[in-house]
Tab-separated table of C-alpha atoms in Angstrom:
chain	number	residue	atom	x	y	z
A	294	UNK	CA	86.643	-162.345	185.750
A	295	UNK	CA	89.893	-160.649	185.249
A	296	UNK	CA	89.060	-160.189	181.429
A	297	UNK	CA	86.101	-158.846	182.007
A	298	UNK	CA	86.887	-156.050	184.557
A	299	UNK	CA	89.660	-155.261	182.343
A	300	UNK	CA	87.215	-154.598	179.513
A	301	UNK	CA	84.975	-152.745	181.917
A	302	UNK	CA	87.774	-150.363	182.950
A	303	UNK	CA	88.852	-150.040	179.478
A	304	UNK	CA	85.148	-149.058	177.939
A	305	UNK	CA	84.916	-146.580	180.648
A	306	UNK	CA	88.503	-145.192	180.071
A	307	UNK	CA	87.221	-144.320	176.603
A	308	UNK	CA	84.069	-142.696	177.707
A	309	UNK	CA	86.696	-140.664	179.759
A	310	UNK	CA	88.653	-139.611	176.846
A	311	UNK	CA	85.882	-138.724	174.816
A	312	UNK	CA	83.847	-136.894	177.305
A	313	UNK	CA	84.782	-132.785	176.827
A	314	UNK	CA	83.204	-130.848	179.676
A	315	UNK	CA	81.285	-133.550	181.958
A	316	UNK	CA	78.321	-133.891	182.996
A	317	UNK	CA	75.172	-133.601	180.027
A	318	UNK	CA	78.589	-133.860	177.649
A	319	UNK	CA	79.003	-137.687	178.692
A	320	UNK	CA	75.179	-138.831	177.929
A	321	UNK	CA	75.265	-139.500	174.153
A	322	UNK	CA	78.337	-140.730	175.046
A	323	UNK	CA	77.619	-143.143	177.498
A	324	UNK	CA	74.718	-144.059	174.951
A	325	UNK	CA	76.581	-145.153	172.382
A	326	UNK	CA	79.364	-147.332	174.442
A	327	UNK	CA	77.492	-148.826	177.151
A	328	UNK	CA	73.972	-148.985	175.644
A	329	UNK	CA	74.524	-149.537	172.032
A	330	UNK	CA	77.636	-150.850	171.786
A	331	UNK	CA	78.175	-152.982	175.189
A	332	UNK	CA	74.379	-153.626	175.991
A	333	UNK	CA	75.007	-153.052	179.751
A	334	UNK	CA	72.296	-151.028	180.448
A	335	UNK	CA	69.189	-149.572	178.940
A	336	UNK	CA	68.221	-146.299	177.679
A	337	UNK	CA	65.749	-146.427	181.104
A	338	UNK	CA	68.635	-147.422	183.667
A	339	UNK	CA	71.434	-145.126	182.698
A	340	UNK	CA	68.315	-142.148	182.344
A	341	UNK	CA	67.718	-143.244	186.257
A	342	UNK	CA	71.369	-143.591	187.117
A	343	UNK	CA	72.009	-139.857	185.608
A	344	UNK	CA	69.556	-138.639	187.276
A	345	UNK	CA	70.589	-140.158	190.505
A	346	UNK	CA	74.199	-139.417	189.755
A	347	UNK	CA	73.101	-135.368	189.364
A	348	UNK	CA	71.697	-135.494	192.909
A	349	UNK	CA	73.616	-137.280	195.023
A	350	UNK	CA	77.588	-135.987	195.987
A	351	UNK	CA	79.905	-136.236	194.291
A	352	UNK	CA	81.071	-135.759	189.954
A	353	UNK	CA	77.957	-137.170	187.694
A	354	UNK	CA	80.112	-138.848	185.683
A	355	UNK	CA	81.587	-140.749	188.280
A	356	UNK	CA	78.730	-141.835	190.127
A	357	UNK	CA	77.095	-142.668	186.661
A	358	UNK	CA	80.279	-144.923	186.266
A	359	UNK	CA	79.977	-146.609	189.776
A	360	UNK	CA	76.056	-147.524	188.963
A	361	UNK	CA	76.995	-149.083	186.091
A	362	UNK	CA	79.939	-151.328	186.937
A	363	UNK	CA	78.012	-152.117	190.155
A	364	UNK	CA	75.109	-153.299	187.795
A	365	UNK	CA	77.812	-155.236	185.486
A	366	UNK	CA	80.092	-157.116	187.647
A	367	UNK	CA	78.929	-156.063	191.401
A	368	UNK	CA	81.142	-153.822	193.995
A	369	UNK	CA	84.253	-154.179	192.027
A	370	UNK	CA	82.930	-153.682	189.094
A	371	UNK	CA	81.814	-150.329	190.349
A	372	UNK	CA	85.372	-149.771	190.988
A	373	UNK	CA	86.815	-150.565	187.873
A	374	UNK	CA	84.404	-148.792	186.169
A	375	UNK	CA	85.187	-145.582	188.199
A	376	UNK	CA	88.798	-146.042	188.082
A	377	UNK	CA	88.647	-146.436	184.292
A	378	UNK	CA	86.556	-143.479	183.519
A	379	UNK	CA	89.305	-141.168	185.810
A	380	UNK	CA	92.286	-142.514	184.085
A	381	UNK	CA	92.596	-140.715	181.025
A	382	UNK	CA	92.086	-137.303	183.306
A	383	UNK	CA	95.157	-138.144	185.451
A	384	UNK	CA	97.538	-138.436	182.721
A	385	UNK	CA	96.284	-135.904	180.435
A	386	UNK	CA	96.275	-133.303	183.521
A	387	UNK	CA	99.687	-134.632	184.689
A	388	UNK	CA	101.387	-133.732	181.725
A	389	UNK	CA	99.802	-130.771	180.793
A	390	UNK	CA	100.032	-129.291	184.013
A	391	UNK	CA	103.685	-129.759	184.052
A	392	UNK	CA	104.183	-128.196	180.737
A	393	UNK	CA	101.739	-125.104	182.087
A	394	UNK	CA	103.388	-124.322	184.886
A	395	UNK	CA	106.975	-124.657	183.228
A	396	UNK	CA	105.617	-122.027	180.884
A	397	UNK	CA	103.863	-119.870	182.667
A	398	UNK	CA	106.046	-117.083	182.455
A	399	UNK	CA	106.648	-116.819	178.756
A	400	UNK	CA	104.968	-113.335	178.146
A	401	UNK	CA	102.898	-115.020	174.772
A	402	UNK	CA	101.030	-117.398	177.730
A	403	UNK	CA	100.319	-114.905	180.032
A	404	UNK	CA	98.627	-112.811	177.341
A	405	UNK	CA	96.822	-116.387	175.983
A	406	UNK	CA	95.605	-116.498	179.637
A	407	UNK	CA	94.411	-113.071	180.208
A	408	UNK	CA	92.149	-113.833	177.409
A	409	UNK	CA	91.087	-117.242	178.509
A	410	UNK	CA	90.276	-116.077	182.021
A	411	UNK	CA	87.978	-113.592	180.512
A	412	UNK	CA	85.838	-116.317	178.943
A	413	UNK	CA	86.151	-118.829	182.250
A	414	UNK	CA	84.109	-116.043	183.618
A	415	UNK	CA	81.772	-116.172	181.034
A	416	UNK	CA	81.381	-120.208	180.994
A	417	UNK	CA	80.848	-120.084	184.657
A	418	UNK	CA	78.356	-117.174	184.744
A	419	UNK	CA	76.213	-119.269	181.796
A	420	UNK	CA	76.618	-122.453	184.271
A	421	UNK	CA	75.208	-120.424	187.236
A	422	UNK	CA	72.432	-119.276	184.893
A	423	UNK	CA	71.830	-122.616	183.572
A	424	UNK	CA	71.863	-124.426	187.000
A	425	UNK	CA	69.587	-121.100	188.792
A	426	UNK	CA	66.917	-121.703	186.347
A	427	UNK	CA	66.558	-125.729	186.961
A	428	UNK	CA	67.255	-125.183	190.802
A	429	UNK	CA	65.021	-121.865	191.686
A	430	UNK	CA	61.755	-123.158	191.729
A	431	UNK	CA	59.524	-121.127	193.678
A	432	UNK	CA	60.424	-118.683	196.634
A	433	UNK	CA	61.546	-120.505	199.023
A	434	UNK	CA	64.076	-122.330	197.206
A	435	UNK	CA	64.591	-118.602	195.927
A	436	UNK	CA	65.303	-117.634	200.043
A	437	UNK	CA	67.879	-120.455	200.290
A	438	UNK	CA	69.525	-119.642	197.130
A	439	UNK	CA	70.047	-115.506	198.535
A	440	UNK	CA	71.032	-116.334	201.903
A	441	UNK	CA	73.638	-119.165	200.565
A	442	UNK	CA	75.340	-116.608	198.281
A	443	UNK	CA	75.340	-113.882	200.697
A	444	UNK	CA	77.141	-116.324	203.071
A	445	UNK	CA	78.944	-117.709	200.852
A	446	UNK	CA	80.598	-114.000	199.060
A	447	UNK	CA	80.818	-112.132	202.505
A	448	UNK	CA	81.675	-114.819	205.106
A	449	UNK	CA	85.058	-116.963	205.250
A	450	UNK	CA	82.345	-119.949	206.106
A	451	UNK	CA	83.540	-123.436	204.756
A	452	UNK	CA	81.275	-124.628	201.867
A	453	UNK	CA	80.689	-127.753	203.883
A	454	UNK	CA	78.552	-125.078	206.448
A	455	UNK	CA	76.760	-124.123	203.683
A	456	UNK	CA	75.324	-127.076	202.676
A	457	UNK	CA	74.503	-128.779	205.832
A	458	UNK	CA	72.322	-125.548	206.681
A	459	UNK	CA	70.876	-125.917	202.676
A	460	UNK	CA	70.066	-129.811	203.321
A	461	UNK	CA	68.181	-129.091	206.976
A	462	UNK	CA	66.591	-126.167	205.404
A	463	UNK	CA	64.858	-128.227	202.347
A	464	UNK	CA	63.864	-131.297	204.574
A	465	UNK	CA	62.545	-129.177	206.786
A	466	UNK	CA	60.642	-126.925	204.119
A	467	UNK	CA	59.405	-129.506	202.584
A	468	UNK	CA	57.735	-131.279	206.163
A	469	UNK	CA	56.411	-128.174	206.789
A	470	UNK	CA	55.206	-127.109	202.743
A	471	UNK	CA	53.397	-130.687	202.669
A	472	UNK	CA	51.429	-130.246	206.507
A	473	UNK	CA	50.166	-127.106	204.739
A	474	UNK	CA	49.399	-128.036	202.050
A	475	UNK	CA	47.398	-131.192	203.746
A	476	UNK	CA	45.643	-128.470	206.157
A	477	UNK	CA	43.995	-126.714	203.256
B	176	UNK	CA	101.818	-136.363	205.037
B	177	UNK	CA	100.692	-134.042	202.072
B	178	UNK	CA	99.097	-136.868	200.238
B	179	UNK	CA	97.077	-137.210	203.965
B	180	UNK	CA	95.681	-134.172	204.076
B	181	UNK	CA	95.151	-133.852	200.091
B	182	UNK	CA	92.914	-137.150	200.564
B	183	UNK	CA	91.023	-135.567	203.466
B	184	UNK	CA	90.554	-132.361	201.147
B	185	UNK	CA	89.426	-133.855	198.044
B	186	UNK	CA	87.119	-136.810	200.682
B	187	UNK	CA	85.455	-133.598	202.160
B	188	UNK	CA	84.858	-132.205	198.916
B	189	UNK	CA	83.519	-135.327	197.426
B	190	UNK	CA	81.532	-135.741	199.777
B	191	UNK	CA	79.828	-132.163	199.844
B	192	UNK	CA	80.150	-130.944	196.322
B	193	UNK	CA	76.451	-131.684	195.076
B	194	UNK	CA	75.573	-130.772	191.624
B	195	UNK	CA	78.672	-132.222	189.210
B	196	UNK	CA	81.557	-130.550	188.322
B	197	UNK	CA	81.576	-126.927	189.035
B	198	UNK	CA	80.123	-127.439	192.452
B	199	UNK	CA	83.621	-128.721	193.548
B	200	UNK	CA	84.708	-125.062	192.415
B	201	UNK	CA	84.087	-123.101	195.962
B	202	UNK	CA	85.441	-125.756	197.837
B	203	UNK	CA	88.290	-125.719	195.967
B	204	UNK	CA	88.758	-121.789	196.918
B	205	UNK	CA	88.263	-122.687	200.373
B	206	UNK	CA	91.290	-125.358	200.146
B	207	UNK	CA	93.152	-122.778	198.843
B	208	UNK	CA	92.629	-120.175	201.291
B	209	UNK	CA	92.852	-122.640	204.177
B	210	UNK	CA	96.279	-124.184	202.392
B	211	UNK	CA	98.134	-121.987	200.483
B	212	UNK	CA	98.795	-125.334	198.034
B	213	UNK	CA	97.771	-122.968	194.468
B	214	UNK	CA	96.558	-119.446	193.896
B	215	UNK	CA	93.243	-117.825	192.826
B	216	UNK	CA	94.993	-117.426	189.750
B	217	UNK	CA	95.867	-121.138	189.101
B	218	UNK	CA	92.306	-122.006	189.755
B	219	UNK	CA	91.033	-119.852	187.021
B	220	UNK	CA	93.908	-121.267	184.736
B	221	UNK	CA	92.808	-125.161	186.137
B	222	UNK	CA	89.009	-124.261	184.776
B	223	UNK	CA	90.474	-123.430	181.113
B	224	UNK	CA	92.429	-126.583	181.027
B	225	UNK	CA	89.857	-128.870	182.418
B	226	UNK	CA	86.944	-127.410	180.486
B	227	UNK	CA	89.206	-128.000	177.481
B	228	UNK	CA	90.578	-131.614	177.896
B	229	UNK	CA	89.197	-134.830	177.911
B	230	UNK	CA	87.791	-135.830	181.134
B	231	UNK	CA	84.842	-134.941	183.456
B	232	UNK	CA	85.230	-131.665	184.425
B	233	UNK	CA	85.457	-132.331	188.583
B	234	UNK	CA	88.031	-134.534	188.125
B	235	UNK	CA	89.663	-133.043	185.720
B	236	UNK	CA	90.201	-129.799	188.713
B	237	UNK	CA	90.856	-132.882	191.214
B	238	UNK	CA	93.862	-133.900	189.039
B	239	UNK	CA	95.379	-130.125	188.070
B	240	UNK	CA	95.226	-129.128	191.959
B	241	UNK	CA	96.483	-132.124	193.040
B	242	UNK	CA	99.471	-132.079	190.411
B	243	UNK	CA	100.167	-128.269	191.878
B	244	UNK	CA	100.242	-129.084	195.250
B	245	UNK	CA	102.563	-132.263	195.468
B	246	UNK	CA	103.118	-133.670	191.552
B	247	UNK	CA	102.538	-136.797	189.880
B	248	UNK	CA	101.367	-138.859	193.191
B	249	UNK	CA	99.279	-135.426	194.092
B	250	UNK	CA	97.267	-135.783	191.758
B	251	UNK	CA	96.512	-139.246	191.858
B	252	UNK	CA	96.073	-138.790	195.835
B	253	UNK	CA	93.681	-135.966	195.363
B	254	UNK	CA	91.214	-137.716	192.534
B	255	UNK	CA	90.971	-140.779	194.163
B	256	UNK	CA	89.955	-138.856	196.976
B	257	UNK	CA	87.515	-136.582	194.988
B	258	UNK	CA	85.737	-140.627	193.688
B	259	UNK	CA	86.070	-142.354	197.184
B	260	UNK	CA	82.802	-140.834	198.656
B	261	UNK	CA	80.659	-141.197	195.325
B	262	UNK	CA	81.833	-144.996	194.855
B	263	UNK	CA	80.642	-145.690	198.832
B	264	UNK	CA	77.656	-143.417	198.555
B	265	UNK	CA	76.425	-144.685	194.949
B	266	UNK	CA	77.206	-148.625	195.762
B	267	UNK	CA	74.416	-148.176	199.167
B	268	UNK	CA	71.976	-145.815	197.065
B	269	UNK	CA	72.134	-148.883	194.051
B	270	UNK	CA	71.007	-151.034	196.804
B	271	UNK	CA	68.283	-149.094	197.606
B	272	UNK	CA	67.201	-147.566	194.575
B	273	UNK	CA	63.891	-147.066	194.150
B	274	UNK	CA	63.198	-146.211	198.187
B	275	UNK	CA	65.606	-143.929	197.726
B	276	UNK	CA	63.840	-141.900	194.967
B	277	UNK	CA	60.615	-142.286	196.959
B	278	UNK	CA	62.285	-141.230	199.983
B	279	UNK	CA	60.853	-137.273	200.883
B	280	UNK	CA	63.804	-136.629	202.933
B	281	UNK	CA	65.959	-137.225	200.370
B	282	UNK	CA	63.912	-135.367	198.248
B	283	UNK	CA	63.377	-132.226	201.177
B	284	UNK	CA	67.549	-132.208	201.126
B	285	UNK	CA	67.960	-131.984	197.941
B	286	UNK	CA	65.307	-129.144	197.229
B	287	UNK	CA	67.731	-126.901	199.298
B	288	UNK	CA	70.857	-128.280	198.182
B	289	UNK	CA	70.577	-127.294	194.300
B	290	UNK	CA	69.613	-123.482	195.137
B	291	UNK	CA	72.805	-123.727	197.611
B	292	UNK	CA	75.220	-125.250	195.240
B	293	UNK	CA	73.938	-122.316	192.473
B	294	UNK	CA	74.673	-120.179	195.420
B	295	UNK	CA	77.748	-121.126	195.938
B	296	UNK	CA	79.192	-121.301	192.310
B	297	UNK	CA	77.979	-118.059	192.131
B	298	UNK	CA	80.287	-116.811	194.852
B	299	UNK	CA	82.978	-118.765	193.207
B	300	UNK	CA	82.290	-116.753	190.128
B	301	UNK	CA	82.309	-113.506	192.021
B	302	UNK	CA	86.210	-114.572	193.149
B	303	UNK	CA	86.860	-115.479	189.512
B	304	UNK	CA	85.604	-112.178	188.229
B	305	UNK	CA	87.620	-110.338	190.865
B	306	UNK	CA	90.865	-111.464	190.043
B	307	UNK	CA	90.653	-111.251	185.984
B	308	UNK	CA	88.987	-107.818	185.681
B	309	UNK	CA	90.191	-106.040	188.975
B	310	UNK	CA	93.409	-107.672	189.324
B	311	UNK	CA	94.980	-104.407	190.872
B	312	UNK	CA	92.192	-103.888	193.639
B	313	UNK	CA	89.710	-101.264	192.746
B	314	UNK	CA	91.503	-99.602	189.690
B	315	UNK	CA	89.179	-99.146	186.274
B	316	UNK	CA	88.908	-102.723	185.014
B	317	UNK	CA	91.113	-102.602	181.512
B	318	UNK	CA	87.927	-101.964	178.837
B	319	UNK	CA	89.124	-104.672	176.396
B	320	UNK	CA	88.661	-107.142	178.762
B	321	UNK	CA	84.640	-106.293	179.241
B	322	UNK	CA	84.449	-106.151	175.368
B	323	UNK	CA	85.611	-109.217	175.133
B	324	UNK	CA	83.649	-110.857	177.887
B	325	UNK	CA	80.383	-108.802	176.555
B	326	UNK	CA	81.077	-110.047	172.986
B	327	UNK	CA	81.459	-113.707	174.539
B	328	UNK	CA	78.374	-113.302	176.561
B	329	UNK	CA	76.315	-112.629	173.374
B	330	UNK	CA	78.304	-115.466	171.318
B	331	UNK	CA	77.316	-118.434	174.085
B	332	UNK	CA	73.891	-117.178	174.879
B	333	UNK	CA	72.271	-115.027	172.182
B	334	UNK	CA	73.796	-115.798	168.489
B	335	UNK	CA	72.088	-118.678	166.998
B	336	UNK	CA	74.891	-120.052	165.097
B	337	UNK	CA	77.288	-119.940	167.667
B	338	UNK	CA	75.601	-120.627	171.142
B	339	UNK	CA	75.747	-124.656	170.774
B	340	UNK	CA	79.749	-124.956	170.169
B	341	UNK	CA	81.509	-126.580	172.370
B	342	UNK	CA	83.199	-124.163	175.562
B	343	UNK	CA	86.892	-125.225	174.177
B	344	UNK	CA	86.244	-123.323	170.813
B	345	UNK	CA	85.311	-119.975	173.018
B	346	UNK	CA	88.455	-120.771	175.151
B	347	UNK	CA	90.391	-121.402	171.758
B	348	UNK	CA	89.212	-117.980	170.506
B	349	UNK	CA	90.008	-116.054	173.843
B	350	UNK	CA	93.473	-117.320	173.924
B	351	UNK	CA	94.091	-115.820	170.936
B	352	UNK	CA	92.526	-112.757	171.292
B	353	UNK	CA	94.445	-112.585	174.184
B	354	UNK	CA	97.730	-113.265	172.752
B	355	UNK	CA	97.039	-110.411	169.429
B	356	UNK	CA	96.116	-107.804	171.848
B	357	UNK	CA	98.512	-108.637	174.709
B	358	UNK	CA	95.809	-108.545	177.003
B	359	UNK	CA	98.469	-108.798	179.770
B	360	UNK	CA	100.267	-106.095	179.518
C-alpha cells in the first residue's frame, strides 16, 4: 500500500513539474502519464474529471489530481495524488521567491520587471477574452457578467459576495428560463 | 497565528475561486488589501513567476504569497490551504458523479458563476493595468510601455507564427526588452 501511494504521489509530482501554465497546459500531459503510461484512467474518465475539475472550486489541476487518486487507491489516494502534484510548486516557488525578493532592488531587475508586467497585462487580458467567450452565452449570462465587474472594479466588496450573488442568480435564471420555456 | 489566518485565506479562496487558476487572482487582491501581507506590485511580479515555472498556475500564486507573507512554512500553510476545499469537495462530487452532472442546480450555479469569475478577473486586470502603466496616478502612461503591450497584443492573438508559444517565451522577451530600454527609469 505504502509503495503504491508513493508511486502515485511521485507520477503526479512529475505531472507537476512538467505542467507550464495549468489548466488546458496539464491535459496532454496528464494523457501521456496517467493514461498511456500508468493506465489509471481512460481517455473518457480524465475528459469527465477535467471537465468536472473546470467547474467545481477550486485549481483544475488539483481537483483533476484528487479524482484520480480517489479512483486509484480511494480517499488517500486522492490525497497523495494532490499532495504530489503541489510539491514541485512549493519548492520551486520557495526558492525562487527568496532569490526575487533578495534582488529586487538591483536596478537591471526592476527594468526586467517593468517589461514583464507589461506582458502580465497582456496574458491576463487574452485569459479574460478567452474565458468571456466560453462563459457569455446569451444575455443574461451577459447581465451577470456587467453587473459582477462593475461591482467588482468600483466596490471594496469581497470576491466571496460576488459569487454567492453569481451562483443564486444562475439557479435562479435557469428555474425561471426553463418554466418559460415549458409555457410556450 | 499567521499560518492561522493564511489557512483561513487561502480555505476561503479555495473554496470560492471557480474557474482554475486566474480566478484565485481577485481574491488574492482582496487578501492583500484586507492584510497588508504583499503589494499590488508583488502580485503582478507573483503572475510572471508562476506563469513561468513549473506548476499549476493557482498554486503556483498560493506558494509565492504564502512565501511573502511568513517564508518557507507560509507557503506551505497557504497551498495546502488553497487544495483543502477541492480535495473535500471533489472526494463527495466522485461519489456522486453522474447526479451531479445531471443535477440543474448545479448546472443553474454554475451558468452565473463563469460570467462572474470573467467578471472578476477582469477587475483584477483593471488593478494590474493600473499599477504598470499609471504607476504615478493619472500622469501620461510612459509610451514605450503601450508599444510594447500593443506589439504583444498582436504577437499572442493575431500573428500566426507566434500566437501558439508558450506565455514564458512572451515573458522571456519582455524582460528583456525591459532590461535594453530601462523601462524603469
Amino acid at each position: 500500500m505504502f509503495k503504491q501511494l508513493l508511486e502515485l504521489f511521485f507520477a503526479f509530482a512529475k505531472v507537476g513539474v512538467m505542467t507550464f501554465g495549468g489548466g488546458y497546459a496539464m491535459l496532454p500531459i496528464l494523457q501521456r502519464e496517467i493514461v498511456e503510461n500508468k493506465g489509471w484512467a481512460t481517455e473518457e474518465e480524465l475528459a469527465d474529471y477535467f471537465a468536472i475539475g473546470q467547474c467545481t472550486p477550486g485549481v483544475i489541476a488539483v481537483n483533476t489530481a484528487t479524482f484520480i487518486g480517489r479512483k486509484k487507491d480511494g480517499i488517500l489516494g486522492g490525497v497523495v495524488a494532490t499532495l504530489g502534484v503541489v510539491f514541485p510548486s512549493i519548492v520551486i516557488i520557495s526558492l525562487l521567491a527568496g532569490v526575487i525578493s533578495r534582488f529586487a532592488e538591483l536596478s537591471w531587475v526592476k527594468n526586467a520587471f517593468a517589461g514583464v508586467r507589461v506582458c502580465v497585462c497582456v496574458l491576463i487580458a487574452n485569459a479574460v477574452w478567452k474565458l468571456g467567450k466560453k462563459s457569455i452565452v446569451d444575455k443574461w449570462a451577459a447581465a451577470i457578467f456587467a453587473v459582477i465587474a462593475v461591482g467588482a472594479i468600483f466596490t471594496e466588496l469581497s470576491p466571496v459576495v460576488f459569487v454567492l450573488v453569481a451562483g443564486v442568480c444562475g439557479v435562479v435564471l435557469r428555474v425561471l428560463l426553463q418554466k418559460g420555456g415549458a409555457a410556450k | 497565528m499567521i499560518y492561522l489566518r493564511l489557512f483561513w485565506e487561502f480555505f476561503k479562496t479555495g473554496l470560492f475561486a471557480v474557474g482554475g487558476g486566474m480566478a484565485t487572482l481577485p481574491f488574492l487582491y482582496d487578501i492583500s488589501d484586507r492584510t497588508g501581507w504583499f503589494t499590488h506590485a508583488q502580485l503582478a511580479d507573483m503572475v510572471a513567476v508562476s506563469e513561468s515555472t513549473p506548476g499549476p498556475i493557482g498554486v503556483n500564486m498560493a506558494t509565492y504569497v504564502g512565501f511573502l507573507s511568513a517564508g518557507v512554512g507560509g507557503s506551505v500553510i497557504a497551498t495546502l490551504g488553497l487544495i483543502t476545499p477541492s480535495i473535500l469537495i471533489i472526494l463527495i462530487v466522485s461519489a456522486f458523479l453522474q447526479k451531479f452532472r445531471d443535477n440543474k442546480f448545479v448546472e443553474g450555479a454554475f451558468y452565473g458563476l463563469r460570467p462572474a469569475s470573467t467578471a472578476m478577473i477582469l477587475a483584477a486586470l483593471v488593478l494590474v493595468v493600473k499599477a504598470t502603466f499609471l504607476p504615478n496616478g493619472l500622469a501620461l502612461p510612459d509610451w514605450r510601455l503601450l508599444v510594447l503591450a500593443a506589439v504583444l497584443l498582436a504577437l499572442t492573438n493575431v500573428v500566426k507564427a507566434t500566437k501558439k508559444l508558450h506565455p514564458i517565451v512572451f515573458i522571456g522577451a519582455s524582460a528583456v526588452v525591459g532590461v535594453v530600454l530601462r523601462l524603469a527609469e
